[in-house]
Short mmCIF file of C-alpha atoms and ligand atoms in Angstrom, two decimals:
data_model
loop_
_atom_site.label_atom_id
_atom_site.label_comp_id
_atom_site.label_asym_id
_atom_site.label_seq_id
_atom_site.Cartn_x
_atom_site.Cartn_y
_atom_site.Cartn_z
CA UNK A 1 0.00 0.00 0.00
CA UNK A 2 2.71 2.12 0.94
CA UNK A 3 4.76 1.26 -1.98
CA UNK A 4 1.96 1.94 -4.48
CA UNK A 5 1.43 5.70 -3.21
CA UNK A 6 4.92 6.28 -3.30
CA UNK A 7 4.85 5.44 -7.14
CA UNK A 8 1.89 7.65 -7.09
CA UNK A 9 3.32 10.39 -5.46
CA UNK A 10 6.73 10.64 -7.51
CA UNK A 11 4.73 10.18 -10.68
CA UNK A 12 6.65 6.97 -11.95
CA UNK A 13 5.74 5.08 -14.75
CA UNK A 14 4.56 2.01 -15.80
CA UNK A 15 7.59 -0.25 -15.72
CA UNK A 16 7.59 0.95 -11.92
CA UNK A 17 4.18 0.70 -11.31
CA UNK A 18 4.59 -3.19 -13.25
CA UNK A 19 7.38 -3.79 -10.35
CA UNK A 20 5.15 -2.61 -7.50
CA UNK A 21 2.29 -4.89 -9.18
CA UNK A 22 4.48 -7.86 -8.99
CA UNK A 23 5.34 -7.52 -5.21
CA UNK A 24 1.56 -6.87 -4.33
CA UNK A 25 0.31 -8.29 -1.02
CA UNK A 26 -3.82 -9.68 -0.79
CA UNK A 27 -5.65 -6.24 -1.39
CA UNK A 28 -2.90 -4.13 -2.98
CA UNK A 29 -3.67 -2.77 -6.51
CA UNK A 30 -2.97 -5.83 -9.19
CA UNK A 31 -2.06 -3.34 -12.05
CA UNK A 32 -1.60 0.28 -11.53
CA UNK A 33 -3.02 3.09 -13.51
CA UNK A 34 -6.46 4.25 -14.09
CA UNK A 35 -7.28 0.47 -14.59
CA UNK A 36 -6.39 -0.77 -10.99
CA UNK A 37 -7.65 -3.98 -9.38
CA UNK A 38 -8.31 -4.46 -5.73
CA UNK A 39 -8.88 -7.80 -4.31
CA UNK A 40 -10.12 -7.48 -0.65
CA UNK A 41 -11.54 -9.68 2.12
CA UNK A 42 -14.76 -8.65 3.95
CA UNK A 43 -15.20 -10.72 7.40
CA UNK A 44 -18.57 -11.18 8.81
CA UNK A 45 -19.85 -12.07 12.17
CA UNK A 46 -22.50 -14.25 10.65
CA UNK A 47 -22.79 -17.69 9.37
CA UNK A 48 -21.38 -18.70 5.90
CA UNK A 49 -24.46 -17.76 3.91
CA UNK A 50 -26.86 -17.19 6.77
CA UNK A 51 -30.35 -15.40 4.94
CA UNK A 52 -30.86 -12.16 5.08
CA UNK A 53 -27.24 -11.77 7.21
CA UNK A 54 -24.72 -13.52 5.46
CA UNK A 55 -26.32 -13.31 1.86
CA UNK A 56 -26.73 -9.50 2.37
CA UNK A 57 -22.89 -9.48 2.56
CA UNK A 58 -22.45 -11.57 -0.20
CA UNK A 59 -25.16 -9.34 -2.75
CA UNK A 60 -22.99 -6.15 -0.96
CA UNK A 61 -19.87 -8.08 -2.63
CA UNK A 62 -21.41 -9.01 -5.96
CA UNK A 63 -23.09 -5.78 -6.28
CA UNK A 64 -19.77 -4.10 -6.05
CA UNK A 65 -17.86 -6.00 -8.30
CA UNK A 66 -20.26 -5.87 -11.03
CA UNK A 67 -20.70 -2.16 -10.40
CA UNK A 68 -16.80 -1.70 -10.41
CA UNK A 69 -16.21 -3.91 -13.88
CA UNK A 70 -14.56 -6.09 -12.01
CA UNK A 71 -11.91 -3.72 -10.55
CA UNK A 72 -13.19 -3.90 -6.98
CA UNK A 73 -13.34 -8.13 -6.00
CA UNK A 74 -14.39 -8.74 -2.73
CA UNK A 75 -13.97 -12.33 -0.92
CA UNK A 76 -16.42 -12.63 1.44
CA UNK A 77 -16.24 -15.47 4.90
CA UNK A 78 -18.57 -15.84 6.91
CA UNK A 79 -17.66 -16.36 11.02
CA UNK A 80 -14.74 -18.67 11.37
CA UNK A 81 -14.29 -19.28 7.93
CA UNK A 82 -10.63 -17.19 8.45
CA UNK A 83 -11.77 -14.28 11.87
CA UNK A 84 -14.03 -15.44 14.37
CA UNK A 85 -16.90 -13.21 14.69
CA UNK A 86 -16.00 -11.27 17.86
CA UNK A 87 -12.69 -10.49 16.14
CA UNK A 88 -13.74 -9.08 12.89
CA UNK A 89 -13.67 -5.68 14.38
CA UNK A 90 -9.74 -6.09 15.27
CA UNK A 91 -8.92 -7.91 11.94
CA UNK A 92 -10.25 -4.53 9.92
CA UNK A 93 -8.44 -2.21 12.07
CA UNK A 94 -5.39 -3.91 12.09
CA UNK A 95 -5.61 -4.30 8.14
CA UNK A 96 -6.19 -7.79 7.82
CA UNK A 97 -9.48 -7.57 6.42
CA UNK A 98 -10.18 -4.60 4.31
CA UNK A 99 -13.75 -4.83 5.33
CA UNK A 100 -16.34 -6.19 8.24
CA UNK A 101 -20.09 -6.62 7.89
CA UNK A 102 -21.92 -7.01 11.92
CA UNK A 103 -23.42 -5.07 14.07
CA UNK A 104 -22.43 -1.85 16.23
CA UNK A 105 -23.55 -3.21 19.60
CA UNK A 106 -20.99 -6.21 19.56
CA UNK A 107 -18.02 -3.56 20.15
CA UNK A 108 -19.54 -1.66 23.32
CA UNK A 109 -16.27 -2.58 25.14
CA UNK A 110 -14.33 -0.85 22.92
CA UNK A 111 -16.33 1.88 22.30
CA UNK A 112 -19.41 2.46 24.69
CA UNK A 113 -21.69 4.35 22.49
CA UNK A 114 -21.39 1.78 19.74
CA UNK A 115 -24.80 -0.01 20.85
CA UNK A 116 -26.41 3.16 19.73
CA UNK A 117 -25.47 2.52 16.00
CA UNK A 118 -27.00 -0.63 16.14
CA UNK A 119 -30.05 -0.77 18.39
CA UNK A 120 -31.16 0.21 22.06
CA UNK A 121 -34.02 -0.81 24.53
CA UNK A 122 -36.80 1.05 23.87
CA UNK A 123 -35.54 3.17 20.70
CA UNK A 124 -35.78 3.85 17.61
CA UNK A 125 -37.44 1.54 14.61
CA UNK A 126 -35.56 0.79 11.58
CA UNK A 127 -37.35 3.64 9.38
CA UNK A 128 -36.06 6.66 12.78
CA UNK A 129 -32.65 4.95 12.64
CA UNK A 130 -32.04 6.20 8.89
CA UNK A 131 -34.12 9.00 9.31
CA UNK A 132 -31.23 10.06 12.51
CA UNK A 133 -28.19 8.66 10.76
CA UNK A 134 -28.66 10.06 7.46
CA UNK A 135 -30.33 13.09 8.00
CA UNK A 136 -30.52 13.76 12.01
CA UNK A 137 -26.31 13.25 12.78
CA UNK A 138 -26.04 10.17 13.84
CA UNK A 139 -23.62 8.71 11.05
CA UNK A 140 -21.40 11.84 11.98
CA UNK A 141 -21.22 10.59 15.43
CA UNK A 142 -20.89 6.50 13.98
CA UNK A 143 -17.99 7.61 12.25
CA UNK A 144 -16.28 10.11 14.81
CA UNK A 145 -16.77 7.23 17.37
CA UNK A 146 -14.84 4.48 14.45
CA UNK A 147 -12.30 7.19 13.31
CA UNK A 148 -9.77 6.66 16.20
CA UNK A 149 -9.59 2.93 15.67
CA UNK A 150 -8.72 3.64 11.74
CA UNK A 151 -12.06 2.62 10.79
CA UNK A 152 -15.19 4.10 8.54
CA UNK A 153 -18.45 2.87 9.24
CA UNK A 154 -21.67 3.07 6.79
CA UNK A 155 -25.29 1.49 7.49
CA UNK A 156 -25.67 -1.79 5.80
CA UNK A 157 -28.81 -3.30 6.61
CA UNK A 158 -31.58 -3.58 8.91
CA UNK A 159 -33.43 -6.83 10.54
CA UNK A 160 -36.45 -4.38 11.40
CA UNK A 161 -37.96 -4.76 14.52
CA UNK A 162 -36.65 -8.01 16.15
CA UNK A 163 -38.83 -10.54 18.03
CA UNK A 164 -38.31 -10.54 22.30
CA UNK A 165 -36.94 -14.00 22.11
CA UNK A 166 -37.13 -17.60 22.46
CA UNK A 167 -38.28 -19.01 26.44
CA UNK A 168 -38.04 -22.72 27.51
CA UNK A 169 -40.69 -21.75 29.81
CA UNK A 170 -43.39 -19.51 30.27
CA UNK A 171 -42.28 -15.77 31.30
CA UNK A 172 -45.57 -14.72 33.29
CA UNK A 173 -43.50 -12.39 35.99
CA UNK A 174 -40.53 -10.22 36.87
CA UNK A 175 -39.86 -12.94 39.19
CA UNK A 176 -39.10 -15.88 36.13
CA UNK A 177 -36.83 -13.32 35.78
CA UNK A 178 -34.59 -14.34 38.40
CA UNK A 179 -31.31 -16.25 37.45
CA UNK A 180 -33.08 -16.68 33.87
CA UNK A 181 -29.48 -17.16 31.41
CA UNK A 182 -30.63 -15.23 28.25
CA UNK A 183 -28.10 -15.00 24.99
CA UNK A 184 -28.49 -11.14 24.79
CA UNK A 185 -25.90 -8.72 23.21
CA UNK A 186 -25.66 -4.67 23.67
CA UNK A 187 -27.29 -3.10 26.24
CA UNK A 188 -30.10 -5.15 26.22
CA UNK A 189 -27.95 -7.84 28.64
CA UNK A 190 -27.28 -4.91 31.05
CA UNK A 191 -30.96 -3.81 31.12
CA UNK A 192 -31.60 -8.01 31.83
CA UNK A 193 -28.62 -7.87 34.78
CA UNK A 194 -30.39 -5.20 36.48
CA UNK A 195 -33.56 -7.12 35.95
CA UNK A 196 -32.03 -10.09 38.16
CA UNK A 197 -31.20 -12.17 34.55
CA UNK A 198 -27.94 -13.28 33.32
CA UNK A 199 -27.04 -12.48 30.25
CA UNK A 200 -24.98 -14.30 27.62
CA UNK A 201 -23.33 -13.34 24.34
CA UNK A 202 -22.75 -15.99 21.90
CA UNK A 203 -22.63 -15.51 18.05
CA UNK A 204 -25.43 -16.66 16.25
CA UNK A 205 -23.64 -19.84 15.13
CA UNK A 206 -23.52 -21.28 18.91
CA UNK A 207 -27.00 -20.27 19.71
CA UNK A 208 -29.07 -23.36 18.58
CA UNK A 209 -26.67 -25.57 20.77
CA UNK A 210 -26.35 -23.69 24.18
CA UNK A 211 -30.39 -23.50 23.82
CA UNK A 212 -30.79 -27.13 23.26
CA UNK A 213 -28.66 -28.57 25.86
CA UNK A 214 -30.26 -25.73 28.25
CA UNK A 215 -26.32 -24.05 28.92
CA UNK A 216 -29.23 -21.17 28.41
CA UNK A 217 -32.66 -20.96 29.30
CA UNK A 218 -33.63 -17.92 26.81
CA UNK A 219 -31.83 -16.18 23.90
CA UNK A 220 -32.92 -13.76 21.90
CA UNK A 221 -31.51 -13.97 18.13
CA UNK A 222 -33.19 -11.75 15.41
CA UNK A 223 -36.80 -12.30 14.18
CA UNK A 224 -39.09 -14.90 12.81
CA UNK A 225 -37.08 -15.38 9.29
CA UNK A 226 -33.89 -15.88 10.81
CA UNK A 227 -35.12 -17.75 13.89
CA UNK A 228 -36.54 -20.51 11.83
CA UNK A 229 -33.43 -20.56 10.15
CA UNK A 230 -31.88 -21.53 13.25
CA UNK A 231 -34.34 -23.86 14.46
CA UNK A 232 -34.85 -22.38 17.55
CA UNK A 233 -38.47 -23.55 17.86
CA UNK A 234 -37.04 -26.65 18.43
CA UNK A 235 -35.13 -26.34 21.20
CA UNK A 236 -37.67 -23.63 23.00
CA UNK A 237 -41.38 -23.51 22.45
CA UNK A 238 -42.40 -20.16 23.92
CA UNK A 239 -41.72 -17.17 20.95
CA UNK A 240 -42.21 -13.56 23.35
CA UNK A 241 -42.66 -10.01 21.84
CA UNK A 242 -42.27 -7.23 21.37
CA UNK A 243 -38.11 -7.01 20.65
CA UNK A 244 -37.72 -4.16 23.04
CA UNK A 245 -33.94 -4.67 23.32
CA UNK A 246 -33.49 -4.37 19.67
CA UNK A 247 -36.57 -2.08 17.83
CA UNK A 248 -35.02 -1.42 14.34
CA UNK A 249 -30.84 -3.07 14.15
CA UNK A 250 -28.70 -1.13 12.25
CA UNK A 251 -26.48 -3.57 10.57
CA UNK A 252 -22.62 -2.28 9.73
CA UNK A 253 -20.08 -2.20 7.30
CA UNK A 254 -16.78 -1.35 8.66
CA UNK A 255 -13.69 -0.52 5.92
CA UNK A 256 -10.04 0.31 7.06
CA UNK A 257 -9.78 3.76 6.22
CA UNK A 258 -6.23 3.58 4.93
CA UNK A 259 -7.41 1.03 2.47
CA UNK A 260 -10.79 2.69 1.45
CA UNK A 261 -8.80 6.16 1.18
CA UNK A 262 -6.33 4.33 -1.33
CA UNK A 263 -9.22 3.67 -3.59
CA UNK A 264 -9.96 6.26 -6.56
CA UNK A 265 -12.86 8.24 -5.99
CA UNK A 266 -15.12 6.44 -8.39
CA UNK A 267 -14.85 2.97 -6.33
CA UNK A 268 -15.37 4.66 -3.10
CA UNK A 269 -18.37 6.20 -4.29
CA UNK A 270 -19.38 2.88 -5.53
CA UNK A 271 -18.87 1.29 -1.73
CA UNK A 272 -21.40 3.99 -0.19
CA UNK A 273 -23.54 3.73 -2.79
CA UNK A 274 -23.57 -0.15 -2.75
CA UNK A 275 -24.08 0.06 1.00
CA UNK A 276 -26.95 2.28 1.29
CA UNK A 277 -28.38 -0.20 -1.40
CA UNK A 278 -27.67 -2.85 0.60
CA UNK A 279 -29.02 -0.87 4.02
CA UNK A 280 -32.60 -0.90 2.03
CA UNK A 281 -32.75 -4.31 0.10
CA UNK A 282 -31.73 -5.84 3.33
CA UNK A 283 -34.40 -4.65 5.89
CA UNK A 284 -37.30 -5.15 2.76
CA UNK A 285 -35.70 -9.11 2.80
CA UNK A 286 -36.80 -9.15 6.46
CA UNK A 287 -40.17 -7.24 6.50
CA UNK A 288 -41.70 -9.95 3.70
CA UNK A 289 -39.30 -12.95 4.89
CA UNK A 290 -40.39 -12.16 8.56
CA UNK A 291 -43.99 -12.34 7.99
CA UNK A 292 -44.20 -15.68 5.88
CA UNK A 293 -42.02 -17.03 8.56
CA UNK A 294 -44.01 -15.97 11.88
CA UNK A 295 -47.46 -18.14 10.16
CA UNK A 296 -44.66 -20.78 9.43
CA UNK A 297 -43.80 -20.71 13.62
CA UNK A 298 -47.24 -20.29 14.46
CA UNK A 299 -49.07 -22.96 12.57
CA UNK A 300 -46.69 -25.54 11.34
CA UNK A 301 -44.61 -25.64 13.99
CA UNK A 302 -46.43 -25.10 17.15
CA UNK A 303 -45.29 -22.03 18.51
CA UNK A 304 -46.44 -20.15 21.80
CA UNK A 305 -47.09 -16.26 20.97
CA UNK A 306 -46.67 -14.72 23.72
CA UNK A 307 -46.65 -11.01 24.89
CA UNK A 308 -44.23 -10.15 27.76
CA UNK A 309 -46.46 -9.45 30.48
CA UNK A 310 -46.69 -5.52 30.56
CA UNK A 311 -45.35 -5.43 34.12
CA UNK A 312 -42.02 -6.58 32.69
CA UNK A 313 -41.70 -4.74 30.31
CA UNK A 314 -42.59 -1.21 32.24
CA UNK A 315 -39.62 -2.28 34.34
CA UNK A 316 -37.36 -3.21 31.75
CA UNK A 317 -38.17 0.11 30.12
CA UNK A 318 -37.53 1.57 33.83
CA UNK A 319 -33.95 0.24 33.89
CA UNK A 320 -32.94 1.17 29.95
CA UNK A 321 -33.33 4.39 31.13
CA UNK A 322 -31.01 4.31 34.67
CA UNK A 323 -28.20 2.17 32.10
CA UNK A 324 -28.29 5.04 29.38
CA UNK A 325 -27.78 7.65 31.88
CA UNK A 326 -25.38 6.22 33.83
CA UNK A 327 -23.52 5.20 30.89
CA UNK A 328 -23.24 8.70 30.06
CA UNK A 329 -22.30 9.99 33.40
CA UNK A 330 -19.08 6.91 32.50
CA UNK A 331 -18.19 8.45 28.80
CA UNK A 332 -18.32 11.77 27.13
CA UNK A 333 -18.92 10.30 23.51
CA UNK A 334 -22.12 8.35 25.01
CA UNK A 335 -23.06 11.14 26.51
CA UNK A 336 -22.81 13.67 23.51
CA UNK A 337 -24.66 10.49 21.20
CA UNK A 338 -27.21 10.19 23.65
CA UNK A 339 -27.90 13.62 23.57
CA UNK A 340 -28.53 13.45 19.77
CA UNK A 341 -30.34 10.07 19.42
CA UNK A 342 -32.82 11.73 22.67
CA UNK A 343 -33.05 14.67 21.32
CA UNK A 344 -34.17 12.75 17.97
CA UNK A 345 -36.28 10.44 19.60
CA UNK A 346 -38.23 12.89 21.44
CA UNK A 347 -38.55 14.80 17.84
CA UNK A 348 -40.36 11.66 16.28
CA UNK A 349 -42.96 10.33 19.06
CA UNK A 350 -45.47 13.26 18.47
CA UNK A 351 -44.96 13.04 14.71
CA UNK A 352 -45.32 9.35 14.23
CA UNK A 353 -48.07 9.49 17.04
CA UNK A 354 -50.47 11.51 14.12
CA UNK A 355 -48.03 8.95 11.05
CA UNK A 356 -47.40 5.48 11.20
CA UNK A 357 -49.17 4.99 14.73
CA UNK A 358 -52.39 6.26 14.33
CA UNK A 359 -52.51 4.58 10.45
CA UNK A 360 -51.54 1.11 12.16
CA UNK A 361 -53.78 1.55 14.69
CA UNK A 362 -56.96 2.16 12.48
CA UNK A 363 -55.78 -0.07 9.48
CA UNK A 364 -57.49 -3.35 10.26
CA UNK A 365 -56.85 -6.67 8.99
CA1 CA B 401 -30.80 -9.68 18.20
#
């Protein structure tokens, strides 16, 4: 990389830029010039393939490359396939992927206001979250919050609302609370901790297994489509809701910056681009995939609706807020994207109270 802007910079010509092309490293220009290749790696925390997840990644890649003509080839593995999934962050900063597709809230011990560019307790649906990151600040503060660890982050995807979670027993009580192990990432585990639970975070590849064998006695994954994917049905029966950990998940694409600042302007535009395409094909996937699936739970399979009783969720709600603002007493970057994504949040409830509320409400069957 260094090599090839060196070239660039002294204005050599071809036989040089021929000599740099022969000692290229994965992801370094094949051929320089105006005809440049790139052959990068994007890690993912998901399962090879996994729908919606995994395949999103792989469209984002194909997309791309045709897009591109071919100069921009991207390999993509899904978890364990070369990082594990809780490393994928620290394999694009470091440089050894060029590229990560996950989701904000698995990095909150690096950076504590990371759950907030993926989902919260209690905010905002998948339509607010673009509405605040594109056009209300928050992808400012995404990529202020990546920028020290080398990184550039960019909305890619959205599950949509997720489902509460899979129960090996009935919830009816803040007391089943008590001791209940629940897979649970973000700040969704913290709001369970405080709730008497104890959370776990797995990646979605050991879910099925630690539910099964009852290592947990809950987890929450993503939402009807994907949860049938799984299996989980068969290894829980009762299927709560609402998702009040995770209302609309952002889903991220991470690039190194040095290696997305190395590409001409026309194949960076072509990365955004391709991600905010991917940001809306991706949540549409789940809104039609998620509805076939639910009647698939519901009558082939057996499942056990349930609502969480409303006394646990006005105390779950309770502690979201004590975390969030005691998070922010911890951390002046959660405390300045709090202020934003509140401050947002507050914007939308009377508007969507006379929008998308009040039309739901009165639509019918
Ligand atoms: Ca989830």
């Amino acid at each position: 990389m260094q090599r090839r802007d060196l070239i660039r910079g002294l204005g050599l010509g071809a036989a040089a830029a021929a000599t740099a092309a022969c000692s290229r490293r994965d992801g370094e220009a094949r051929v320089a010039g105006p005809g440049q290749r790139f052959e990068w790696k994007l890690v993912t925390t998901w399962p090879p393939n996994f729908p919606g997840l995994g395949t999103g990644a792989v469209e984002f890649a194909r997309r791309i490359e045709a897009c591109s003509g071919g100069r921009l080839s991207i390999r993509v593995f899904g978890d364990g396939e070369f990082i594990p999934a809780f490393e994928v962050f620290d394999a694009v900063a470091s440089g050894t992927a060029e590229m990560a597709h996950g989701a904000a809230y698995y990095w909150k011990g690096k950076i504590a206001a990371a759950p907030f560019f993926c989902a919260v307790p209690f905010g905002l649906t998948a339509q607010e979250m673009n509405a605040w990151l594109y056009h209300g600040g928050g992808l400012e503060l995404w990529q202020e919050a990546y920028a020290p660890f080398g990184l550039l982050p960019l909305p890619c995807g959205s599950s949509g609302c997720q489902m509460g979670g899979w129960f090996r027993r009935e919830l009816r009580s803040l007391a089943d609370l008590q001791g209940l192990k629940m897979r649970m990432p973000g700040l969704g585990g913290e709001v369970l901790a405080r709730a008497g639970a104890t959370p776990v975070t797995l990646p979605g590849s050991e879910i099925f297994t630690a539910l099964q064998t009852g290592a947990i006695d809950a987890t929450e994954w993503v939402g009807p489509y994907n949860d049938l994917a799984f299996g989980l049905h068969k290894a829980a029966k009762f299927y709560y809701y609402p998702g009040w950990h995770e209302p609309g998940s952002t889903l991220e694409l991470i690039v190194n910056r040095q290696a997305f600042d190395s590409l001409p302007a026309d194949l960076q535009e072509i990365v955004r681009t391709t991600a905010a395409a991917i940001n809306d094909r991706m949540l549409a996937e789940f809104t039609a995939r998620n509805a076939e699936a639910l009647q698939t739970l519901v009558n082939e399979h057996g499942v056990e609706l349930r609502p969480f009783p409303p006394d646990v969720l006005a105390r779950l709600q309770e502690l979201s807020v004590e975390v969030l603002q005691e998070a922010a007493g911890r951390d002046a970057l959660f405390a300045r994207v709090l202020e934003s994504w509140q401050t947002f949040r507050r914007r939308m409830d009377p508007y969507l109270a006379v929008a998308e509320r009040a039309m739901l409400n009165t639509r019918g069957g």
